PDB file of C-alpha atoms in Angstrom:
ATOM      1  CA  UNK A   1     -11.641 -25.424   8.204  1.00  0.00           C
ATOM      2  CA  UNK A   2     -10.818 -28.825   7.752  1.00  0.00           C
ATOM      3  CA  UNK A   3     -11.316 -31.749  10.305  1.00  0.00           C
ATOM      4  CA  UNK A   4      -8.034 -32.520  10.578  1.00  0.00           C
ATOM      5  CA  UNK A   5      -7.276 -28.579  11.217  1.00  0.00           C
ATOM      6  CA  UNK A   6      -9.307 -28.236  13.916  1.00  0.00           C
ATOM      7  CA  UNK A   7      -8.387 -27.460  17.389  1.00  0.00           C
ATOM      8  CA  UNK A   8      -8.949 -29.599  20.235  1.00  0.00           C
ATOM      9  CA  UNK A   9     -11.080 -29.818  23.399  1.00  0.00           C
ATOM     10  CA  UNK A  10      -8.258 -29.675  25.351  1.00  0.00           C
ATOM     11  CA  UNK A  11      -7.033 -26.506  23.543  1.00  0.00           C
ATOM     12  CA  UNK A  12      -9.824 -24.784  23.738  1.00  0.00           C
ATOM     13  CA  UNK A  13     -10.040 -25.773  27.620  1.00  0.00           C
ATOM     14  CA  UNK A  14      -6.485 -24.792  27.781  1.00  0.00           C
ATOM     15  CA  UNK A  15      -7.755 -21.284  26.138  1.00  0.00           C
ATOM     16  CA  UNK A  16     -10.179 -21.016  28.573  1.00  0.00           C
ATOM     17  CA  UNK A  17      -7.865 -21.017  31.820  1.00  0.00           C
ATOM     18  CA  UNK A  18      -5.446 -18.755  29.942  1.00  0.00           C
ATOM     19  CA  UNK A  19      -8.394 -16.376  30.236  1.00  0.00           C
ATOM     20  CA  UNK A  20      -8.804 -17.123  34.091  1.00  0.00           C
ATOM     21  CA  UNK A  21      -4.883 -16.471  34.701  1.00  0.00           C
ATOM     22  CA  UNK A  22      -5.180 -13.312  32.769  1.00  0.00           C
ATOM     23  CA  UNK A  23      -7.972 -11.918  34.715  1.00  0.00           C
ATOM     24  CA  UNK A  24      -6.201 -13.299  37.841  1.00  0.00           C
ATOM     25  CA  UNK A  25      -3.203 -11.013  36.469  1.00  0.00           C
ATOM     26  CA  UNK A  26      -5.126  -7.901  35.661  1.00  0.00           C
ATOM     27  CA  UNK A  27      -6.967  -7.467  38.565  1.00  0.00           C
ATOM     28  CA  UNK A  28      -3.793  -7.680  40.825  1.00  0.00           C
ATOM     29  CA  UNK A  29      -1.930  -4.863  38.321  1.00  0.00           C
ATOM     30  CA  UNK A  30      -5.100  -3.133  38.838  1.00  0.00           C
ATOM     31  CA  UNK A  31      -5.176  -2.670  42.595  1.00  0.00           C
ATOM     32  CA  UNK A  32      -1.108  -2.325  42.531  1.00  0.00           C
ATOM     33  CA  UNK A  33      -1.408   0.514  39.882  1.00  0.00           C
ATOM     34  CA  UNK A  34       1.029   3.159  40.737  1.00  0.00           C
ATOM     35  CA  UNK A  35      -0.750   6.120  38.508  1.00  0.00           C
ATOM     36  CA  UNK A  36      -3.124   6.315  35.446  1.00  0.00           C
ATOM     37  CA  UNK A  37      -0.695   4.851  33.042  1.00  0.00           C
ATOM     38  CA  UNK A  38       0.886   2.457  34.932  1.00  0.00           C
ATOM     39  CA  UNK A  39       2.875   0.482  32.575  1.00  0.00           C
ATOM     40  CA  UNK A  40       1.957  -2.898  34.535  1.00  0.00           C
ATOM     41  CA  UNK A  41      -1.597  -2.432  33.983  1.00  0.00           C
ATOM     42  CA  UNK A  42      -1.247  -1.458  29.905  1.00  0.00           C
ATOM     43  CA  UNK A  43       0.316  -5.091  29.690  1.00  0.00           C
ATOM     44  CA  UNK A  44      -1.724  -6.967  32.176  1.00  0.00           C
ATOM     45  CA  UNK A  45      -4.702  -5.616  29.911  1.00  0.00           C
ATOM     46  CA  UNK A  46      -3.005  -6.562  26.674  1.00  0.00           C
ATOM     47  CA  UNK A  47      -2.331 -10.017  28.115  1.00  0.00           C
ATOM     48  CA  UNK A  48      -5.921 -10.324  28.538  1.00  0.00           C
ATOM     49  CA  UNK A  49      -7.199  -8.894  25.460  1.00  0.00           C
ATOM     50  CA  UNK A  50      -4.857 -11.512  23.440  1.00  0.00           C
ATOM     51  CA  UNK A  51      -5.967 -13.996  25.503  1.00  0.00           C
ATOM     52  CA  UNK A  52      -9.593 -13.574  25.045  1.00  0.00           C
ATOM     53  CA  UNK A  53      -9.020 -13.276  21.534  1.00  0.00           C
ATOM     54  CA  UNK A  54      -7.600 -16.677  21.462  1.00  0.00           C
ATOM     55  CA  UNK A  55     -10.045 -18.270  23.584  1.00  0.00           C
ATOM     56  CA  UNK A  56     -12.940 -17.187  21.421  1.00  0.00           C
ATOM     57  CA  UNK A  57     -11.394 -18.161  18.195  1.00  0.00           C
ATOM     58  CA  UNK A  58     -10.602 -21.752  19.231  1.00  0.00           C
ATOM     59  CA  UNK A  59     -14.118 -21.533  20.260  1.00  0.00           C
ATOM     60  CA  UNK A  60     -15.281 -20.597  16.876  1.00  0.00           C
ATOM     61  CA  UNK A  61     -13.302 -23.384  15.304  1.00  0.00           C
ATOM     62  CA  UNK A  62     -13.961 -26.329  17.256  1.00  0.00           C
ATOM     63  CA  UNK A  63     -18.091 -25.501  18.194  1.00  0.00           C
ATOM     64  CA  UNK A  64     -19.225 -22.934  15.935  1.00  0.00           C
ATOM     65  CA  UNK A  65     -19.736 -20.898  19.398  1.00  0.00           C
ATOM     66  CA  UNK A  66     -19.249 -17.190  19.509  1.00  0.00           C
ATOM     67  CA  UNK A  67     -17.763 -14.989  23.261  1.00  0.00           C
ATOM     68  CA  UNK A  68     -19.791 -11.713  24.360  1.00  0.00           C
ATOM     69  CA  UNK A  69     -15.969 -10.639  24.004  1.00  0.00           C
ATOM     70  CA  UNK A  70     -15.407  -7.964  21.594  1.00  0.00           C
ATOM     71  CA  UNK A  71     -12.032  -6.617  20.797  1.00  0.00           C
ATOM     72  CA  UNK A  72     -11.360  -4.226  18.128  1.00  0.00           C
ATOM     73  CA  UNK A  73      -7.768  -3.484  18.882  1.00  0.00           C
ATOM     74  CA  UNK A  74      -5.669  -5.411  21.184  1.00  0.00           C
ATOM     75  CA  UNK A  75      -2.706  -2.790  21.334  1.00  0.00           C
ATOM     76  CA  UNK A  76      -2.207  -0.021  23.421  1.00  0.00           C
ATOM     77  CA  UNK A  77      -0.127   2.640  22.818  1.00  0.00           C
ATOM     78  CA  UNK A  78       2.817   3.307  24.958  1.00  0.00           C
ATOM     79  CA  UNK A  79       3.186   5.685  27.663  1.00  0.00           C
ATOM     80  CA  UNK A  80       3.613   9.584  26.195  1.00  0.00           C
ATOM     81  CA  UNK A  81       7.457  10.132  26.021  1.00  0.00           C
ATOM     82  CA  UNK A  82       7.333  13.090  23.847  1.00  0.00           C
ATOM     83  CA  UNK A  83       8.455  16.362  24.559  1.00  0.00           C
ATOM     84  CA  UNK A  84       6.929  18.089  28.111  1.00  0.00           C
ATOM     85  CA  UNK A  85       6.409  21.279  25.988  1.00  0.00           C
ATOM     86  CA  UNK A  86       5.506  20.194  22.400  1.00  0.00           C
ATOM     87  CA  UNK A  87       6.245  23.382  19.201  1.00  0.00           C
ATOM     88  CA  UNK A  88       4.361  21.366  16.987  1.00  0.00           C
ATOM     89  CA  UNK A  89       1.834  18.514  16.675  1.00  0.00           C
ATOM     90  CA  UNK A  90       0.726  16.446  13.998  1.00  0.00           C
ATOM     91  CA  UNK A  91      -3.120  15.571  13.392  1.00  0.00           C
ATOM     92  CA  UNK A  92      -3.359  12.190  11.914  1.00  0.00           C
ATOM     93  CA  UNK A  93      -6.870  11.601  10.589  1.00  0.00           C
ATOM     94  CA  UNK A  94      -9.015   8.745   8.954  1.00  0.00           C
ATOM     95  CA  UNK A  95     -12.284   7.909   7.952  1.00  0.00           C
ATOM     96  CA  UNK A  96     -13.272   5.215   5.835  1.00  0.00           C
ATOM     97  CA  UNK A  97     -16.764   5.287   3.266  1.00  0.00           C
ATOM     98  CA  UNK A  98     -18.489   2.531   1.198  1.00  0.00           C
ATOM     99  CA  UNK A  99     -19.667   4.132  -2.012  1.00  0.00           C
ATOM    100  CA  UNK A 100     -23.122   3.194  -1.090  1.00  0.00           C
ATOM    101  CA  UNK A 101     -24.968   4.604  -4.353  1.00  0.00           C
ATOM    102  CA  UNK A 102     -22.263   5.225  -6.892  1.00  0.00           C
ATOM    103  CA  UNK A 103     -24.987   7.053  -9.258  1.00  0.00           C
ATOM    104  CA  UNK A 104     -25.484   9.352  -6.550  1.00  0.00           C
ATOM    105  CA  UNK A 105     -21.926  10.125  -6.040  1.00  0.00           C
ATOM    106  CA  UNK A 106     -21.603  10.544 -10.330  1.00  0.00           C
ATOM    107  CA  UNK A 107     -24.264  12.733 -10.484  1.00  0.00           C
ATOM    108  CA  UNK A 108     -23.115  15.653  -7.370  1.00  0.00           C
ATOM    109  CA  UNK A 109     -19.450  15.018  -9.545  1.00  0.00           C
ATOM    110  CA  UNK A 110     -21.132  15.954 -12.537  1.00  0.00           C
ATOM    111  CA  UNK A 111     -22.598  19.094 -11.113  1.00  0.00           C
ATOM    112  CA  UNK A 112     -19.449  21.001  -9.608  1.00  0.00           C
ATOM    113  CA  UNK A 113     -18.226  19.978 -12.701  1.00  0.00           C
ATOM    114  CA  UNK A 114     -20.340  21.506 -14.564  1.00  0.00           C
ATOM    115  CA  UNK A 115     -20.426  24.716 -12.162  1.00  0.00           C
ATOM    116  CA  UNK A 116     -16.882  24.851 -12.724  1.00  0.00           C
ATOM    117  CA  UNK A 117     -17.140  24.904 -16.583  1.00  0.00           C
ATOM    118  CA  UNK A 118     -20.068  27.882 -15.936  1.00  0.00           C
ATOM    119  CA  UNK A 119     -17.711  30.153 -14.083  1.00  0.00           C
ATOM    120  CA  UNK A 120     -14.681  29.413 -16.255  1.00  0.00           C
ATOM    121  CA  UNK A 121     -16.216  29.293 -20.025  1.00  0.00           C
ATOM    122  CA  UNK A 122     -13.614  26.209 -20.297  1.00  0.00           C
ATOM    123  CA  UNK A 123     -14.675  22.863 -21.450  1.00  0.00           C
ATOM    124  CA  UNK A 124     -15.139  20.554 -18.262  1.00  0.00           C
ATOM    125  CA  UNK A 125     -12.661  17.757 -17.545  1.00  0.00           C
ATOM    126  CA  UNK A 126     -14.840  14.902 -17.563  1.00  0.00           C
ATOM    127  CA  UNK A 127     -13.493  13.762 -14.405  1.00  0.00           C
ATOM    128  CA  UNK A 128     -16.430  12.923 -12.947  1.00  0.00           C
ATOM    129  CA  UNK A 129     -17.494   9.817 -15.616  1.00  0.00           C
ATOM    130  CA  UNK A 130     -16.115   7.392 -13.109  1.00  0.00           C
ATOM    131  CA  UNK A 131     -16.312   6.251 -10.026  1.00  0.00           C
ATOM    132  CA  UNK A 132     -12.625   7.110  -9.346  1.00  0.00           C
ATOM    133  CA  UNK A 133     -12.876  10.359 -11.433  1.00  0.00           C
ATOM    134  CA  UNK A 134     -15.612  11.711  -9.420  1.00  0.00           C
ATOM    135  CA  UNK A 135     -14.068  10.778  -5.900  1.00  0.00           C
ATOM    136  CA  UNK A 136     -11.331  12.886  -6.854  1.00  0.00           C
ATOM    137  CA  UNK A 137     -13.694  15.830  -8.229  1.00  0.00           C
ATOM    138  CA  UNK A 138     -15.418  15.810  -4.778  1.00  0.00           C
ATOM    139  CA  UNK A 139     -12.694  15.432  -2.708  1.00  0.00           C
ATOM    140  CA  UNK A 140     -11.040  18.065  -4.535  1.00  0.00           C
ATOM    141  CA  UNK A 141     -13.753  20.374  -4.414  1.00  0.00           C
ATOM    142  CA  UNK A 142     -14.518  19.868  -0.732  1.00  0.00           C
ATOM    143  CA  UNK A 143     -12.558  19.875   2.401  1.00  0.00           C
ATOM    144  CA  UNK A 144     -12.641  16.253   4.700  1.00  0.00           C
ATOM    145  CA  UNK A 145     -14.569  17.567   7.475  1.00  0.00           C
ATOM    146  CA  UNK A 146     -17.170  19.017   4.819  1.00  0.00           C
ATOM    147  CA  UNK A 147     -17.305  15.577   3.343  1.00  0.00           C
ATOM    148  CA  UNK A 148     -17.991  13.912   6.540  1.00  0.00           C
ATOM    149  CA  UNK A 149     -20.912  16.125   7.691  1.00  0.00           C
ATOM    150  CA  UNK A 150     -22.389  15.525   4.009  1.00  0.00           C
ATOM    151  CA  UNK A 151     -21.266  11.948   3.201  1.00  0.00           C
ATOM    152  CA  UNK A 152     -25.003  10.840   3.045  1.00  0.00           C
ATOM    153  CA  UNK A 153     -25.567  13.375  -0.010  1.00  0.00           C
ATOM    154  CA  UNK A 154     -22.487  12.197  -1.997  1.00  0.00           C
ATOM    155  CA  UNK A 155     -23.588   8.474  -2.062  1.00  0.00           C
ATOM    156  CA  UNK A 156     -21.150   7.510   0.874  1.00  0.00           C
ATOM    157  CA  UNK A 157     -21.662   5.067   3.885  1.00  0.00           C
ATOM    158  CA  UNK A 158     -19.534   6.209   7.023  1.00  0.00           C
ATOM    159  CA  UNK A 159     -17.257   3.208   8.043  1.00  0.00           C
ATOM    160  CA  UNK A 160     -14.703   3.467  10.971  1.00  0.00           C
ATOM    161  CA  UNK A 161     -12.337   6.136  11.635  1.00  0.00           C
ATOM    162  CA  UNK A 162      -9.787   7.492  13.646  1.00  0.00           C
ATOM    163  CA  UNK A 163      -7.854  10.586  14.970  1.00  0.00           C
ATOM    164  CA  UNK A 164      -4.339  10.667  16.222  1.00  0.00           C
ATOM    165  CA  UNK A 165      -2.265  13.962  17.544  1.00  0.00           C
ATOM    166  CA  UNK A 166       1.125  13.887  18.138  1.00  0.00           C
ATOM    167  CA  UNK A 167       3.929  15.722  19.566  1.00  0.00           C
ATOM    168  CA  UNK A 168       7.232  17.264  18.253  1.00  0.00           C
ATOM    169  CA  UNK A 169       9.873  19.656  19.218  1.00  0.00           C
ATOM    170  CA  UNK A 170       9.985  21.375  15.584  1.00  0.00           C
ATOM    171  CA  UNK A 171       7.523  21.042  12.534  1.00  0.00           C
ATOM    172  CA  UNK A 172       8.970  18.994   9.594  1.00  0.00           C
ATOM    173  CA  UNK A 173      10.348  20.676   6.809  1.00  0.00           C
ATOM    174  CA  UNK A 174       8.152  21.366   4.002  1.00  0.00           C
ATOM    175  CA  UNK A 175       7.342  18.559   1.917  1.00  0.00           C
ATOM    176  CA  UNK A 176       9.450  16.412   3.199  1.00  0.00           C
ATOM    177  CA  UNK A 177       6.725  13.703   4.368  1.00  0.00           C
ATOM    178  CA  UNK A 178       4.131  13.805   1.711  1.00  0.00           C
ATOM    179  CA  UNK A 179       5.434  10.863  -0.352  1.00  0.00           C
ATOM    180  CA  UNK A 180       5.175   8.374   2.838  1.00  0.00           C
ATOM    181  CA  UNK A 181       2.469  10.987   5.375  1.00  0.00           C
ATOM    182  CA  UNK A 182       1.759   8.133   7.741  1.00  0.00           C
ATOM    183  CA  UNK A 183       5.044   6.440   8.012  1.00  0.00           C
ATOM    184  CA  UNK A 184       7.496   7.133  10.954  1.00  0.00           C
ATOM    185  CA  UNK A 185       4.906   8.042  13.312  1.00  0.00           C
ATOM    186  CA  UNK A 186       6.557   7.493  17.329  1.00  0.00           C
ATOM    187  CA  UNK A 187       4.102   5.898  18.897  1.00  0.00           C
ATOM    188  CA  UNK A 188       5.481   7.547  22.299  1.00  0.00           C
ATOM    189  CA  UNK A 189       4.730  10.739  20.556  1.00  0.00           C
ATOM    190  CA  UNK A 190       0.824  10.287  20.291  1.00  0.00           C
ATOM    191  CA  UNK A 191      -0.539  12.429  22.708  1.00  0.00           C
ATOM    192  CA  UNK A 192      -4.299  11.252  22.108  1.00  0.00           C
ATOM    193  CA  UNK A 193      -6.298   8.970  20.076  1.00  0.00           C
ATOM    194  CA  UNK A 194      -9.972   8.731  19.301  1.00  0.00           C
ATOM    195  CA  UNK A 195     -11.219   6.110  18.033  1.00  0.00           C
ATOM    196  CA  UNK A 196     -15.021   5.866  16.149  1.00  0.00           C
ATOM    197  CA  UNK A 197     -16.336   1.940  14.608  1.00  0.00           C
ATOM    198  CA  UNK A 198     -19.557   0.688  14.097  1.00  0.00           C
ATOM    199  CA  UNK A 199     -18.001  -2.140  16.526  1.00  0.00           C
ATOM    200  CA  UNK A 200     -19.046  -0.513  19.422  1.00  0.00           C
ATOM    201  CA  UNK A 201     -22.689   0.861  18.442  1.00  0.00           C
ATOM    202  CA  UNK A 202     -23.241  -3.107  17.576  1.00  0.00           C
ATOM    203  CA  UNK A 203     -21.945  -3.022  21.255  1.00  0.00           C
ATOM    204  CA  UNK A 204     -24.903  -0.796  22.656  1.00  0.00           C
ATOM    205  CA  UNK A 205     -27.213  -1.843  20.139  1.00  0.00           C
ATOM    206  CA  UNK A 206     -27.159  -5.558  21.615  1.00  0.00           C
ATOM    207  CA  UNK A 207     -26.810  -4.842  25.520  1.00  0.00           C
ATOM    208  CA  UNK A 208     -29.818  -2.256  25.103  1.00  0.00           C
ATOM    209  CA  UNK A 209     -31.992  -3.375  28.470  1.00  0.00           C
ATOM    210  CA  UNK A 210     -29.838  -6.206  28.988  1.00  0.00           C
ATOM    211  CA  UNK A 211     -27.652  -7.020  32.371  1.00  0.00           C
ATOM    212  CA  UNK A 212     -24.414  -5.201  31.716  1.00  0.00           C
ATOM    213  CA  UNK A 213     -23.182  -7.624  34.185  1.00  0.00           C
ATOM    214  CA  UNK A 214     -23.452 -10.451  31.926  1.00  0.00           C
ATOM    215  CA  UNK A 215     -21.105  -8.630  29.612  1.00  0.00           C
ATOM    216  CA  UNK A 216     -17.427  -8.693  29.758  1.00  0.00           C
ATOM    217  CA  UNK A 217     -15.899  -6.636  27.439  1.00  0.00           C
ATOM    218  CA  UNK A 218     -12.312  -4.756  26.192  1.00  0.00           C
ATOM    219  CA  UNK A 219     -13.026  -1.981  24.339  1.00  0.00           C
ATOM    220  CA  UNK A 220     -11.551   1.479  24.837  1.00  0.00           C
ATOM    221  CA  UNK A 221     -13.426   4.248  22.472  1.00  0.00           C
ATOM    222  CA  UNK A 222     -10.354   6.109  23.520  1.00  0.00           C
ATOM    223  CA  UNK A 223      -6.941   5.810  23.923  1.00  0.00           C
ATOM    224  CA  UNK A 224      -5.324   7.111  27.135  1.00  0.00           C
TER     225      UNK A 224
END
């Protein structure tokens, strides 16, 4: 960032009592809360969140200082609104890899490949000469959850990943969502979320015999 970009003292300063107003504000939705998902308190901790976020990047910019704040989403979803009774949920899942060792990943292609071309006589596809060919040999050949226990073997590097279920009076018709599967999702329809990111083990990793005290974070590993 340029000089002339940079913020200034008085905006980060300004940041910082943004910060003290939102805890102010949090705290007194807190001991007002009327039940477990008080509405009040969902934006009280947004309003916090944000302004932490803002705080620390102003911070960034103007000292090249960092916050022990760590926020990984600053949304919340919305109250559950869906039906009391629900004939049909959705399970939204998903997990992200690095290809850490690409020749490992070829080479278990190669083989189901070639297992395939021993039960079948045929000649093999050749799929699995590629990077891209042999994700979709593997992932063809083995379900997600199989994947995810075995990612290690396949050359694969877990990243973050997340699971959403939601709620519907009927199931969709058939087909009719696999050309856009994770559009048009309600948000007041989620009835759970879980959320996994190497975010928070960096989180335990560095408060590991350290005063937790010291520490103010926002991060919620789940989602009401």
């Amino acid at each position: 960032m340029s000089d002339a970009a940079q913020p200034t003292a008085a905006e980060v300063r300004a940041a910082a009592e943004a910060i003290k107003t939102a805890l102010d504000r949090h705290l007194a939705a807190v001991e007002r809360r009327s039940g477990e998902d008080d509405p009040a308190v969902s934006e009280a901790f947004n309003q916090l969140a944000a302004a932490a976020e803002v705080y620390d990047e102003l911070l960034y910019d103007r000292y090249d200082e960092v916050t022990p704040f760590e926020i990984p989403g600053t949304e919340e979803l919305p109250p559950y609104a869906g039906p009391e009774e629900p004939n049909a949920i959705s399970v939204l899942i998903r997990r992200d890899y690095a290809v850490a060792e690409p020749q490992r990943l070829l080479a278990q292609a190669q083989r189901v490949e070639a297992a395939e071309y021993d039960e079948t006589g045929g000649a093999a596809e050749g799929g699995a000469g590629t990077v891209p060919g042999a994700l979709g040999v593997l992932f063809g050949e083995f379900e997600p959850d199989e994947i995810a226990s075995r990612h290690k073997e396949f050359g694969l590097e877990e990243g973050d990943s997340t699971l959403w279920v939601t709620a519907a009076e009927e199931p969709p018709e058939a087909g009719e969502w696999l050309e856009a599967p994770f559009e048009h999702i309600d948000p007041q329809g989620v009835v759970c979320r879980f959320d996994v990111s190497a975010v928070f083990d960096d989180e335990e990793d560095e408060e590991e015999g350290a005063d937790e005290e010291d520490d103010l974070e926002f991060v919620e590993d789940e989602e009401r």
